Coordinates of C-alpha atoms in Angstrom, one line a residue:
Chain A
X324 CA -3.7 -40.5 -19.5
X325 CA -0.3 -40.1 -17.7
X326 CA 1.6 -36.8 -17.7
X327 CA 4.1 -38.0 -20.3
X328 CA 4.3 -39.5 -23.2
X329 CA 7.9 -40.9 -22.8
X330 CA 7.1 -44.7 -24.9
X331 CA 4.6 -46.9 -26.3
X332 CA 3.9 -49.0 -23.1
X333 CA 2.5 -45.7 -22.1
X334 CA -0.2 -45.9 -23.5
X335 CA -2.4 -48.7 -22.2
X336 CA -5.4 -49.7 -25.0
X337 CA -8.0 -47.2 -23.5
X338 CA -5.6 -44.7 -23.8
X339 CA -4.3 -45.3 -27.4
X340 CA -7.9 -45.6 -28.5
X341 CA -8.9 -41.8 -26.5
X342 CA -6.2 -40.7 -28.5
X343 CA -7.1 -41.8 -32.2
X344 CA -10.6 -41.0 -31.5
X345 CA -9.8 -37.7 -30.1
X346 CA -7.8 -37.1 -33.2
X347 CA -10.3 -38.2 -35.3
X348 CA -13.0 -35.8 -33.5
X349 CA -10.7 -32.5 -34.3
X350 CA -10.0 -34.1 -37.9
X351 CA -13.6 -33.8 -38.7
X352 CA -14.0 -30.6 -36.9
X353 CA -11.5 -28.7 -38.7
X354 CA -12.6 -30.6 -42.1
X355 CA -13.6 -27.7 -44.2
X356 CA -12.8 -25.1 -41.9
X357 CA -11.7 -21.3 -42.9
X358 CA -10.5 -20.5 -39.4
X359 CA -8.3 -23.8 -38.8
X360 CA -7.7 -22.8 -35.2
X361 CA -9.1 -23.9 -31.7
X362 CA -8.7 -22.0 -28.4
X363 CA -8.2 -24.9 -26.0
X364 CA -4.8 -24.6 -25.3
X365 CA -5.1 -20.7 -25.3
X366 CA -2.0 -19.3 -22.3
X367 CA -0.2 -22.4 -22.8
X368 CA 3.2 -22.7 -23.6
X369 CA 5.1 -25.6 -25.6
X370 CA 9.1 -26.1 -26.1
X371 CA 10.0 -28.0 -29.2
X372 CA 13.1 -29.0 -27.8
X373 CA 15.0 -30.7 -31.1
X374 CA 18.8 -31.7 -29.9
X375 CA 18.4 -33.6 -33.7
X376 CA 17.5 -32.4 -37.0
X377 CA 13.4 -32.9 -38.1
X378 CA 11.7 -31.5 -40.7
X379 CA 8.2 -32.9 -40.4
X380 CA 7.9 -33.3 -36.9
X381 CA 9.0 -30.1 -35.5
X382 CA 7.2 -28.3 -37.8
X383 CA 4.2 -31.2 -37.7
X384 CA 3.9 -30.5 -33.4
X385 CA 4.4 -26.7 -34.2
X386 CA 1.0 -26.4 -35.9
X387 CA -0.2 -28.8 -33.9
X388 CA 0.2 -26.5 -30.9
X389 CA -0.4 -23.5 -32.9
X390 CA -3.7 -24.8 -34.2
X391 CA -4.8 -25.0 -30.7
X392 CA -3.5 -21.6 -29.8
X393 CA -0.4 -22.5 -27.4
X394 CA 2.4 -20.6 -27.9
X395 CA 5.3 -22.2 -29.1
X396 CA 9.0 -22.0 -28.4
X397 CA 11.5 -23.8 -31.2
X398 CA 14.7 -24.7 -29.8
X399 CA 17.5 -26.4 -31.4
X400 CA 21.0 -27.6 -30.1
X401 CA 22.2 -25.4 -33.1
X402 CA 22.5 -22.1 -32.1
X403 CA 21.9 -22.5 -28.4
X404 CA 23.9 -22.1 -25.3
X405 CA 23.8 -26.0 -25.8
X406 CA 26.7 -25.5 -28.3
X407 CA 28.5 -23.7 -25.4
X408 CA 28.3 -27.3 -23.6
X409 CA 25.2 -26.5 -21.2
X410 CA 24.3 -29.9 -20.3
X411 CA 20.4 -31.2 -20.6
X412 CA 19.9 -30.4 -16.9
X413 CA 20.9 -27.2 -17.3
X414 CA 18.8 -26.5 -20.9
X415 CA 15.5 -28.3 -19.1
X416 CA 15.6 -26.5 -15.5
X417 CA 15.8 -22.6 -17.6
X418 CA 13.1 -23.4 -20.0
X419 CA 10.9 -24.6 -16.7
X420 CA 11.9 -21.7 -15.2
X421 CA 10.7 -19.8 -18.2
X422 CA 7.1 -21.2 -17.7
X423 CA 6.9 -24.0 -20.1
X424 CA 3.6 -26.3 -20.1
X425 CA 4.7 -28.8 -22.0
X426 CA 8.3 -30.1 -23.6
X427 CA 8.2 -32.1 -27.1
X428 CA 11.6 -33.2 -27.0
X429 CA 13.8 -35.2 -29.7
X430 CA 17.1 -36.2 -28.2
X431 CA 20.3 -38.7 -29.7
X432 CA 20.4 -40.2 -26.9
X433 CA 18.2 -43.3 -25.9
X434 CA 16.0 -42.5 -22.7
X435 CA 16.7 -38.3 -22.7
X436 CA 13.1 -37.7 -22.5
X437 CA 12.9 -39.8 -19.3
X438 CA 15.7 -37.7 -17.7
X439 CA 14.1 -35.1 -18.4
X440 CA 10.7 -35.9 -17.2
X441 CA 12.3 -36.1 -13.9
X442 CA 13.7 -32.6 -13.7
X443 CA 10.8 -31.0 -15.1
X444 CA 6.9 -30.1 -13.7
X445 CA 5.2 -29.7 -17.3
X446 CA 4.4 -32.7 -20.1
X447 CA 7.0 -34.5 -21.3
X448 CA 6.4 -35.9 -24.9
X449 CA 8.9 -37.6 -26.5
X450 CA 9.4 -36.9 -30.2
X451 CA 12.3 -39.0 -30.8
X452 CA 14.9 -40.7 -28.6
X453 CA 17.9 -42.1 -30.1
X454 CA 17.4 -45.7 -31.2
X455 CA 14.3 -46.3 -28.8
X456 CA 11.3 -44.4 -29.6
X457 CA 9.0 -42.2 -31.3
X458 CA 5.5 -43.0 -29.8
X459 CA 3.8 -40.2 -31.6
X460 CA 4.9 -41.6 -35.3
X461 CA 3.2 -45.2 -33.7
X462 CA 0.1 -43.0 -33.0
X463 CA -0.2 -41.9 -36.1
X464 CA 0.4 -45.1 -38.3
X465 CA -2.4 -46.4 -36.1
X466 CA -4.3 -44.2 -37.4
X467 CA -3.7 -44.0 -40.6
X468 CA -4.2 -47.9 -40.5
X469 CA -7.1 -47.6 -39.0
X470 CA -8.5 -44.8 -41.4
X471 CA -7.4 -46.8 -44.6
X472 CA -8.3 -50.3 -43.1
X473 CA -11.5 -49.1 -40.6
X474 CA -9.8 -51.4 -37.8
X475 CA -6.8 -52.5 -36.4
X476 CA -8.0 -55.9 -34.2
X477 CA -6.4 -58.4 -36.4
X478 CA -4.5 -56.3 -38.4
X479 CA -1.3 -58.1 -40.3
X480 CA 1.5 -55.9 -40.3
X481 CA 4.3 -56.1 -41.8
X482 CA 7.0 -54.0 -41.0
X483 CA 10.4 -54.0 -43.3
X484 CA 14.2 -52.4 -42.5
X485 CA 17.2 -51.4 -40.4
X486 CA 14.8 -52.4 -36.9
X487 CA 17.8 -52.5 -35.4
X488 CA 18.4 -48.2 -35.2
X489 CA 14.7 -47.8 -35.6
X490 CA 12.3 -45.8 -32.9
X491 CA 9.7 -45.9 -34.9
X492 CA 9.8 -49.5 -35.7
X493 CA 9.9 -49.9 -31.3
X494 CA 7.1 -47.7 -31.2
X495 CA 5.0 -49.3 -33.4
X496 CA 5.8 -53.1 -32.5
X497 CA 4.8 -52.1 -28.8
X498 CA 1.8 -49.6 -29.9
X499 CA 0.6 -52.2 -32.7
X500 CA 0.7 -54.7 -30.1
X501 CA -1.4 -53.1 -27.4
X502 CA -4.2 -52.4 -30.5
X503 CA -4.3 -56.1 -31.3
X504 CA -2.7 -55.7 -34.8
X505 CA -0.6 -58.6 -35.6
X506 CA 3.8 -57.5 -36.3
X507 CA 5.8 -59.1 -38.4
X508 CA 9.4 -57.7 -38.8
X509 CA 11.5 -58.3 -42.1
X510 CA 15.0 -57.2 -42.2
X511 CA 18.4 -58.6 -42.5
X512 CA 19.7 -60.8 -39.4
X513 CA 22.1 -57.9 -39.1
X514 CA 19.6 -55.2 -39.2
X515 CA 17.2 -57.0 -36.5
X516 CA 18.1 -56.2 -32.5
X517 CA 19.6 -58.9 -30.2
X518 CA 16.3 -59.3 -27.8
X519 CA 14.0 -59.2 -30.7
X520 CA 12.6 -62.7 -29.8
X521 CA 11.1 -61.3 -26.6
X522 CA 9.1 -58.7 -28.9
X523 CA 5.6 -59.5 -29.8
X524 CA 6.5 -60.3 -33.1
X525 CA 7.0 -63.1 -35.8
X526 CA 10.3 -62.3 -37.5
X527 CA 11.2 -63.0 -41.4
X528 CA 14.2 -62.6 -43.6
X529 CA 12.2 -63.4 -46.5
X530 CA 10.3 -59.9 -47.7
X531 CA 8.8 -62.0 -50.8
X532 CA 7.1 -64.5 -48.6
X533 CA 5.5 -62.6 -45.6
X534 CA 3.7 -60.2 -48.6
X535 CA 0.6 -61.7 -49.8
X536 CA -0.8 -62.0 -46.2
X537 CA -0.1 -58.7 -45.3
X538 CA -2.4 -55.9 -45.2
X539 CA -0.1 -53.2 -44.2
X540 CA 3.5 -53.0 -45.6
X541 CA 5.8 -50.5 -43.3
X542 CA 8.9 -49.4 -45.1
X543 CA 11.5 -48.1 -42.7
X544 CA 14.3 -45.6 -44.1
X545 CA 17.8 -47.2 -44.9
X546 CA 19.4 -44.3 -41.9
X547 CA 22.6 -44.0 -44.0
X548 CA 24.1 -42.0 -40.9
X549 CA 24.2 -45.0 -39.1
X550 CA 25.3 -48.1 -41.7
X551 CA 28.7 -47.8 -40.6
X552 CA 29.5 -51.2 -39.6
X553 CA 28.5 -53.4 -42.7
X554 CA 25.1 -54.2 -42.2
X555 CA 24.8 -55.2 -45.2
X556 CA 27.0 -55.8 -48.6
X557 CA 25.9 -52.9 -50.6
X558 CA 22.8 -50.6 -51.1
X559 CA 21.6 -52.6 -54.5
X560 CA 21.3 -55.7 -52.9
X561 CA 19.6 -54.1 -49.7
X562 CA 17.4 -52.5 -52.2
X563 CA 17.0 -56.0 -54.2
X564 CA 15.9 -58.0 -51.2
X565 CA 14.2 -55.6 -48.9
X566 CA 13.3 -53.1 -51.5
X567 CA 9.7 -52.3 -52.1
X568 CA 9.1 -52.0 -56.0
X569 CA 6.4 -52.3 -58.3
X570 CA 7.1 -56.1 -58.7
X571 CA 6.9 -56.8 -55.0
X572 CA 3.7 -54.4 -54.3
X573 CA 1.8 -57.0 -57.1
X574 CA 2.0 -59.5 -54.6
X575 CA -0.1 -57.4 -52.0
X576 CA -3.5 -58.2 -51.3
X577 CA -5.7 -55.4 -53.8
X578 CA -6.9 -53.6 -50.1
X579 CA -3.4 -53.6 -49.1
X580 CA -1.4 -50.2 -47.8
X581 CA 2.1 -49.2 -47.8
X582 CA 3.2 -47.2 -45.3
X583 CA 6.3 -45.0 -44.5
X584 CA 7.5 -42.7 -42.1
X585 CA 9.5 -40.5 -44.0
X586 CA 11.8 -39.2 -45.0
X587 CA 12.4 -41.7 -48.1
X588 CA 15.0 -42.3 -49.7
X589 CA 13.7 -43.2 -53.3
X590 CA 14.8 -46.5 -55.4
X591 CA 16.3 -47.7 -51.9
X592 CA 13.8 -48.9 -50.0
X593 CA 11.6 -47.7 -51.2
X594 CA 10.6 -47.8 -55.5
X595 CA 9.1 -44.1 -56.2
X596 CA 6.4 -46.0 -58.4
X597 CA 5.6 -47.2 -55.1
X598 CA 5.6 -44.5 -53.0
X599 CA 3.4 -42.3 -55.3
X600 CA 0.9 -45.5 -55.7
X601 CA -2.7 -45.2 -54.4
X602 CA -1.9 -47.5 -52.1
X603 CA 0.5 -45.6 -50.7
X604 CA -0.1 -43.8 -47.3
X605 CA 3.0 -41.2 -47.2
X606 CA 1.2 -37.9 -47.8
X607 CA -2.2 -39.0 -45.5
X608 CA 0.8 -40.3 -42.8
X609 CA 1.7 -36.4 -42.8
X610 CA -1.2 -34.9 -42.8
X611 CA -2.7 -37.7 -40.2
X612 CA 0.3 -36.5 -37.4
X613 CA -0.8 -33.0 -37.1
X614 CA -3.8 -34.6 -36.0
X615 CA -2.8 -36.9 -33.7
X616 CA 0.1 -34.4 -31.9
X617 CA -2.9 -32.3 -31.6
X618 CA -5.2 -34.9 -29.6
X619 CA -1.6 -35.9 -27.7
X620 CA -1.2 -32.2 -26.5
X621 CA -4.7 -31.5 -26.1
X622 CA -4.9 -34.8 -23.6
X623 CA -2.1 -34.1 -21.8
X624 CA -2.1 -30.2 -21.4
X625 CA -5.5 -29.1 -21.8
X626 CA -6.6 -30.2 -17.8
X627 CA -5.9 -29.1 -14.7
X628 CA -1.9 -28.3 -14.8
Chain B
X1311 CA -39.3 -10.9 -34.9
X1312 CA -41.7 -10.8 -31.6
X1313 CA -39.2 -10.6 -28.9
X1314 CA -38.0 -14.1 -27.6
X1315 CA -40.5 -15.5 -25.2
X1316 CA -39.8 -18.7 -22.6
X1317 CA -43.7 -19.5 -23.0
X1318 CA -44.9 -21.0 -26.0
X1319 CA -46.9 -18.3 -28.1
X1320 CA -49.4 -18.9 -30.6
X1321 CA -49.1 -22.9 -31.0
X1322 CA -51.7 -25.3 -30.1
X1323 CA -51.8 -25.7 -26.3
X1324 CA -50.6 -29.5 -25.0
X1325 CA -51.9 -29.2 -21.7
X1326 CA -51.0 -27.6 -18.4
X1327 CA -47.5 -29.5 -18.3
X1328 CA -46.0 -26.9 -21.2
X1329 CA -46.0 -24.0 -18.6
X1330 CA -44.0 -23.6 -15.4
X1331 CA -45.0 -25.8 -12.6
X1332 CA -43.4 -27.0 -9.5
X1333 CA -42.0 -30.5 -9.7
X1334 CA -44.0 -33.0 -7.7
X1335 CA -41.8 -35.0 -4.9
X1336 CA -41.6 -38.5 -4.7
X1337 CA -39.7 -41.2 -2.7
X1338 CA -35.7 -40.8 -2.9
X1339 CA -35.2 -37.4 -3.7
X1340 CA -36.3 -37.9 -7.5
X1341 CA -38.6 -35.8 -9.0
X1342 CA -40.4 -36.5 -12.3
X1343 CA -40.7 -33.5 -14.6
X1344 CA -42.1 -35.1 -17.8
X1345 CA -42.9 -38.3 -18.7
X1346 CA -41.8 -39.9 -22.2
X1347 CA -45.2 -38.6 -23.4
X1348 CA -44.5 -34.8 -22.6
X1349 CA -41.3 -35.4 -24.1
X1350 CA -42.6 -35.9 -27.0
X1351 CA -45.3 -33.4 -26.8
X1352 CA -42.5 -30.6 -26.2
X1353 CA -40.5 -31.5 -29.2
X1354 CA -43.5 -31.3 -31.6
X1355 CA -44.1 -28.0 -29.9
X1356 CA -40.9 -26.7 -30.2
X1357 CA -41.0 -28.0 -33.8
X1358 CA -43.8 -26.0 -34.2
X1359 CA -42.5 -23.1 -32.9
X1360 CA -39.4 -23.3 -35.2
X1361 CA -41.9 -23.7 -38.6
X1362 CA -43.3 -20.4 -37.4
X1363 CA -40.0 -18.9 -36.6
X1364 CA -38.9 -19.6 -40.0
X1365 CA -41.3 -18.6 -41.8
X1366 CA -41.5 -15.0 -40.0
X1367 CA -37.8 -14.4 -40.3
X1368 CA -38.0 -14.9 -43.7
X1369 CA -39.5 -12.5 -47.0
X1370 CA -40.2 -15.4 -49.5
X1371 CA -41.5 -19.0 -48.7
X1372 CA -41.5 -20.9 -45.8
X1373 CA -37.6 -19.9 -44.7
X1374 CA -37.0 -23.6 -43.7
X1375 CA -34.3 -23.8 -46.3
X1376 CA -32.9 -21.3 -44.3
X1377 CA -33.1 -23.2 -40.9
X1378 CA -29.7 -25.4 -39.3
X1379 CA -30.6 -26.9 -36.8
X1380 CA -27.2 -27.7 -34.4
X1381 CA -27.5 -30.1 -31.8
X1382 CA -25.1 -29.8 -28.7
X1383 CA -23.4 -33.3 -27.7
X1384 CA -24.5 -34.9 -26.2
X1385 CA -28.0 -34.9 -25.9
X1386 CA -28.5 -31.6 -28.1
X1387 CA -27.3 -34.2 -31.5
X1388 CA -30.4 -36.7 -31.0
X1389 CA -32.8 -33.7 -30.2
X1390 CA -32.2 -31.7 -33.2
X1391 CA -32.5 -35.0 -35.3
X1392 CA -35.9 -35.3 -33.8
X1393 CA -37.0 -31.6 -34.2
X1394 CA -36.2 -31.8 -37.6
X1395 CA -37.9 -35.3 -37.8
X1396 CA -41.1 -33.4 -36.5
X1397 CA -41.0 -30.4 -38.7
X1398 CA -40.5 -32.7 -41.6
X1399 CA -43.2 -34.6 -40.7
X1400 CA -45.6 -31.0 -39.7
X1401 CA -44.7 -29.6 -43.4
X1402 CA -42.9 -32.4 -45.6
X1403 CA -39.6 -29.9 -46.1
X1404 CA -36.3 -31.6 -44.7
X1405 CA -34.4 -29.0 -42.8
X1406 CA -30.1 -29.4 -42.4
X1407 CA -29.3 -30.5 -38.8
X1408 CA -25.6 -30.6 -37.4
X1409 CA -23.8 -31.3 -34.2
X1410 CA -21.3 -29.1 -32.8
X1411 CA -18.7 -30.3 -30.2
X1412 CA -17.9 -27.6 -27.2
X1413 CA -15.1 -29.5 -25.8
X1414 CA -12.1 -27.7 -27.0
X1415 CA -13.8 -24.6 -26.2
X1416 CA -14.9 -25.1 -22.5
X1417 CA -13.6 -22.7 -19.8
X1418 CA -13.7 -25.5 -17.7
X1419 CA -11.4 -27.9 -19.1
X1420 CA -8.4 -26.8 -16.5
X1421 CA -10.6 -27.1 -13.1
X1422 CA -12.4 -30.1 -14.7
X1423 CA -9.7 -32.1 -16.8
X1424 CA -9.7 -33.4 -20.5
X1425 CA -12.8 -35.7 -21.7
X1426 CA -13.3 -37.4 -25.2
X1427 CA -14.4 -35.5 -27.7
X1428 CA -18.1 -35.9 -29.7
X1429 CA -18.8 -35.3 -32.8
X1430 CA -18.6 -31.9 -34.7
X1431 CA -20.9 -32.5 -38.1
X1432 CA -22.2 -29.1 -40.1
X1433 CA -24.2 -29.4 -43.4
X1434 CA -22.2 -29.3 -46.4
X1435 CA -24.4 -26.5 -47.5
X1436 CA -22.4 -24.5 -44.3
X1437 CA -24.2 -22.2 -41.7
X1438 CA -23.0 -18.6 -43.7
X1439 CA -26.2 -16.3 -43.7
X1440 CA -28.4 -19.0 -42.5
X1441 CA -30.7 -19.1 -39.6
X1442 CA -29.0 -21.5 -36.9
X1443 CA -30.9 -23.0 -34.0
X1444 CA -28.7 -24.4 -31.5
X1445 CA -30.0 -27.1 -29.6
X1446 CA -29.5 -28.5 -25.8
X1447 CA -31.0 -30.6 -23.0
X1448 CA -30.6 -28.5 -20.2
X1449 CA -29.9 -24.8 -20.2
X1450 CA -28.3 -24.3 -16.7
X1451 CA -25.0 -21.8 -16.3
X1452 CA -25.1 -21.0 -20.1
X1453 CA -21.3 -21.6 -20.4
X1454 CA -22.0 -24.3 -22.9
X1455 CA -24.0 -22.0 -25.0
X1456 CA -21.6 -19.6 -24.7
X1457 CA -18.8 -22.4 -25.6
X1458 CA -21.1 -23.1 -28.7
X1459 CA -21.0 -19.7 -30.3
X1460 CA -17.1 -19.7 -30.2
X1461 CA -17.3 -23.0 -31.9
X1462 CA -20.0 -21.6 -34.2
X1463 CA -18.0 -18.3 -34.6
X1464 CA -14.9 -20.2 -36.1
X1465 CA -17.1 -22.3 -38.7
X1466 CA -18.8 -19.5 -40.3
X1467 CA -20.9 -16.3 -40.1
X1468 CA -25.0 -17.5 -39.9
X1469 CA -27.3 -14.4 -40.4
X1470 CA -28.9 -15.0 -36.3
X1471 CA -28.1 -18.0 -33.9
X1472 CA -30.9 -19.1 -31.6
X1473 CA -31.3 -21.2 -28.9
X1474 CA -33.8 -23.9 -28.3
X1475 CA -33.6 -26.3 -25.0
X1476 CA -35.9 -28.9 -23.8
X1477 CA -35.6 -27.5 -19.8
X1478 CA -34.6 -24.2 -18.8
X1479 CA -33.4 -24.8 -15.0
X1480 CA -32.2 -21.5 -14.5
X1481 CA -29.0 -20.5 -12.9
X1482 CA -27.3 -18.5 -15.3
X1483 CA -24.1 -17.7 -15.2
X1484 CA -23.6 -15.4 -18.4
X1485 CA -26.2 -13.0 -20.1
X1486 CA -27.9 -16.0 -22.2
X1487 CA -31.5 -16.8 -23.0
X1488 CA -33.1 -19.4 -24.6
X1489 CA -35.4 -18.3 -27.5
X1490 CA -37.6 -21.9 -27.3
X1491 CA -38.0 -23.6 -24.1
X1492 CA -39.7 -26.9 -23.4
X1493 CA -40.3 -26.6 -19.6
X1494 CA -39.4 -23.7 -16.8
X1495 CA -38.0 -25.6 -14.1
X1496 CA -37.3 -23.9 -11.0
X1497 CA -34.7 -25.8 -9.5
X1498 CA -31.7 -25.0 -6.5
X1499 CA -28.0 -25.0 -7.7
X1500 CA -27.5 -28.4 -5.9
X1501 CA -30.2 -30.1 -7.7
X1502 CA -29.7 -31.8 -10.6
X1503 CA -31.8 -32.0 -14.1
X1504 CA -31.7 -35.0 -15.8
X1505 CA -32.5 -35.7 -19.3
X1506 CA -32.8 -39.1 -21.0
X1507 CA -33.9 -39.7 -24.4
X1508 CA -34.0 -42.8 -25.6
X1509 CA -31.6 -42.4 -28.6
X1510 CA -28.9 -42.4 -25.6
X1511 CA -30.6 -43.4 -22.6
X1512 CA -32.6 -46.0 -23.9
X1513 CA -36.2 -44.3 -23.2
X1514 CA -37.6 -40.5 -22.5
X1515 CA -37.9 -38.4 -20.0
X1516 CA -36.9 -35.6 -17.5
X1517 CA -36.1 -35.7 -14.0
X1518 CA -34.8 -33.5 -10.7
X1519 CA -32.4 -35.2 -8.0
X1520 CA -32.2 -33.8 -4.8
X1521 CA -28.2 -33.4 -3.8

């Protein structure tokens, strides 16, 4: 593995695979467990460095580091001498000062964690960039795929939304890709990024007609902070062509999964018959990250510093 | 309990290869220890040894209901499957086996980097109160052992762990002893034991490389 995790391309197939099987190792190790807690990372410190709001993946790399004893720093931009208009530099060079191993970092800006990599002599893992990428959330539908499905070689997946502002849609068209899974993007021609036709991807306006081949369905969140520039005539017709409802989810194939990253926002995208289905994946996509952060941190901060 | 012995006590004697004997040199720098025969002799030994352990630690029956045996990856896993193969065969009662994975709790992984992880697999009937055997090729530094009872330790509380190894080498690093031992090997620090069983290795047997 490299030192970082900064983006997808990372991560060459060896490496994606040591991750998911490491994952899968400490998920059956803790199954069961009264004492959910491992010392491997035991003296080791880890910044959550959050310059965005998260619920689920601060907290999800949280007890990921805490379940394999590294102590754990939470910064946010709120509240910090960031708000007094320290710069990145400045925020990245005190908390290496300070001794950290290892900096998760979620940043606005496209290509922060990257920077910062540069400055700094711990990990660098990259828990959100602006519109670019979220490789962890990749790592972790992988997984989940490959839980539900037992493979991902050959793998048809669909994945459905505003691509065009989504990391995790990046993430998972470049991580998919390296796994052999098969992507198909589905969203509005204005939702969909300019140099989407050199992505390894087929791409489809037509939700209704890319479903019955599918075996994994990825809703991505309508980000209402960002449809600001009339992406698309209103929410019910969003919701009527790229919506997931009961109707649509018929047309799936009966071993088909529906997958989203969360947070939802209910009878948008996403029909809440759907997301509380058996098929769906939401809840096990949770559980699944705490997982997979934990094989990510254990790989790149449990050797030799 | 008789106090923990590295000779075999009170089993059926297999011939002179069970006892401490210096390994015989051949061409290269490879020694032979045992041949895929004695490995198999040693394992029914040991599994021998275990029936009577059981059955002393216990007040009532044969106390193999009582026995886990818990393999360390990655040649520990396949022995304990075949130890409790042999005492199934020797009295007909199926004992629980497990693996247990030491990797997240070496003191090594700093100075010797990250490596993939095995398999960590404990009866569902748990290890709480129960007599656990742990189970490894080689007992060299005993930092693996040591690793296993941390591991063990977060799982539950068995009533005694033990140790069982197919070659004692010597060498130890930490106050550990093996309570069943196939073979006493003396060995120097640079040499270097080398177990193969056929479940991984495609065939049996036990060897010494000269550094």
């Amino acid at each position: 593995m490299r030192r970082h995790l900064l983006e997808s391309a990372d991560l060459d197939r060896a490496d994606a695979t040591l991750v998911l099987d490491t994952a899968a190792q400490i998920e059956s190790a803790l199954a069961g467990r009264e004492v959910k807690k491992l010392p491997t990372l035991r003296g080791r410190t880890v910044v959550n460095l959050f310059f965005e709001d998260s619920t689920r993946t601060r907290i999800s790399f949280e007890l990921a580091a805490k379940r394999l004893s590294a102590d754990v720093i939470n910064f946010s931009a709120k509240g910090s001498s960031v708000s007094k208009g320290e710069s990145l530099k400045d925020t990245a060079l005190t908390l290496e000062a300070m001794g950290a191993d290892g900096i998760v970092v979620r940043h606005g800006s496209s290509g922060a964690p990257h920077r910062l990599a540069t400055w700094v002599a711990g990990s660098v893992v990259n828990a959100g960039d602006g519109t670019h990428e979220h490789p962890t959330q990749a790592l972790l539908d992988a997984y989940t795929i490959r839980q539900r499905l037992g493979r991902l070689e050959g793998v048809r997946v669909v994945i459905t939304g505003d691509v065009l502002h989504s990391r995790v849609a990046r993430s998972n068209v470049w991580l998919l890709h390296t796994l052999g899974a098969e992507v198909t993007l589905v969203a509005p021609p204005t939702l969909l990024p300019v140099g989407v036709g050199s992505w390894p991807v087929t791409v489809s306006y037509d939700l209704d007609a890319v479903l019955p081949q599918a075996d994994v369905v990825m809703m991505l969140r309508v980000q209402g902070e960002r449809m600001n520039a009339s992406f698309f005539p209103s929410a019910r017709e969003y919701s009527r062509r790229y919506g997931l409802d009961a109707t649509r989810m018929a047309k799936l194939a009966d071993d088909a999964i529906v997958m989203h990253p969360g947070p939802m926002n209910r009878g948008m995208e996403i029909a809440a018959d759907v997301a509380d289905s058996p098929r769906s994946t939401i809840v096990e996509q949770v559980g699944n990250g705490v997982s997979v952060r934990m094989a990510v941190l254990y790989l790149l901060l449990g050797g030799p510093a | 309990m008789a106090p923990p012995s590295t000779l075999p006590t009170g089993v059926p004697a297999e011939g002179p290869e069970t006892t401490s004997s210096t390994p015989t040199a051949t061409a290269g720098g490879v020694q032979q220890l045992l041949s895929a025969d004695d490995v198999t002799r040693v394992v029914d030994r040991i599994a021998h040894q275990l029936i009577e352990r059981a059955a002393s630690s216990t007040s009532s029956g044969d106390g193999l209901s009582d026995l886990v045996l818990v393999g360390i990856p990655t040649r520990g896993a396949p022995l304990a499957r075949r130890l409790a193969a042999r005492i199934e065969a020797f009295t007909g009662t199926a004992v629980d086996v497990g693996t247990v994975d030491i990797t997240l709790y070496r003191d090594d992984l700093r100075t010797r980097g990250v490596r993939a992880l095995e398999d960590t697999r404990l009866p569902d009937a748990g290890i709480d109160g129960r007599l656990v055997v742990l189970v490894d090729d080689v007992l060299f530094s005993g930092r693996s052992v040591r690793a296993a009872l941390d591991g063990l330790r977060d799982v539950g509380r068995p009533r005694a762990v033990q140790l069982a190894v197919l070659v004692d080498r010597g060498h130890r690093e930490l106050p550990i002893k093996a309570d069943f031992v196939g073979k006493n090997v003396p060995t120097s620090r640079t040499q270097q034991v080398r177990v193969r069983l056929a479940e991984v290795d495609g065939e049996d047997g036990v060897s010494v490389t000269d550094a």
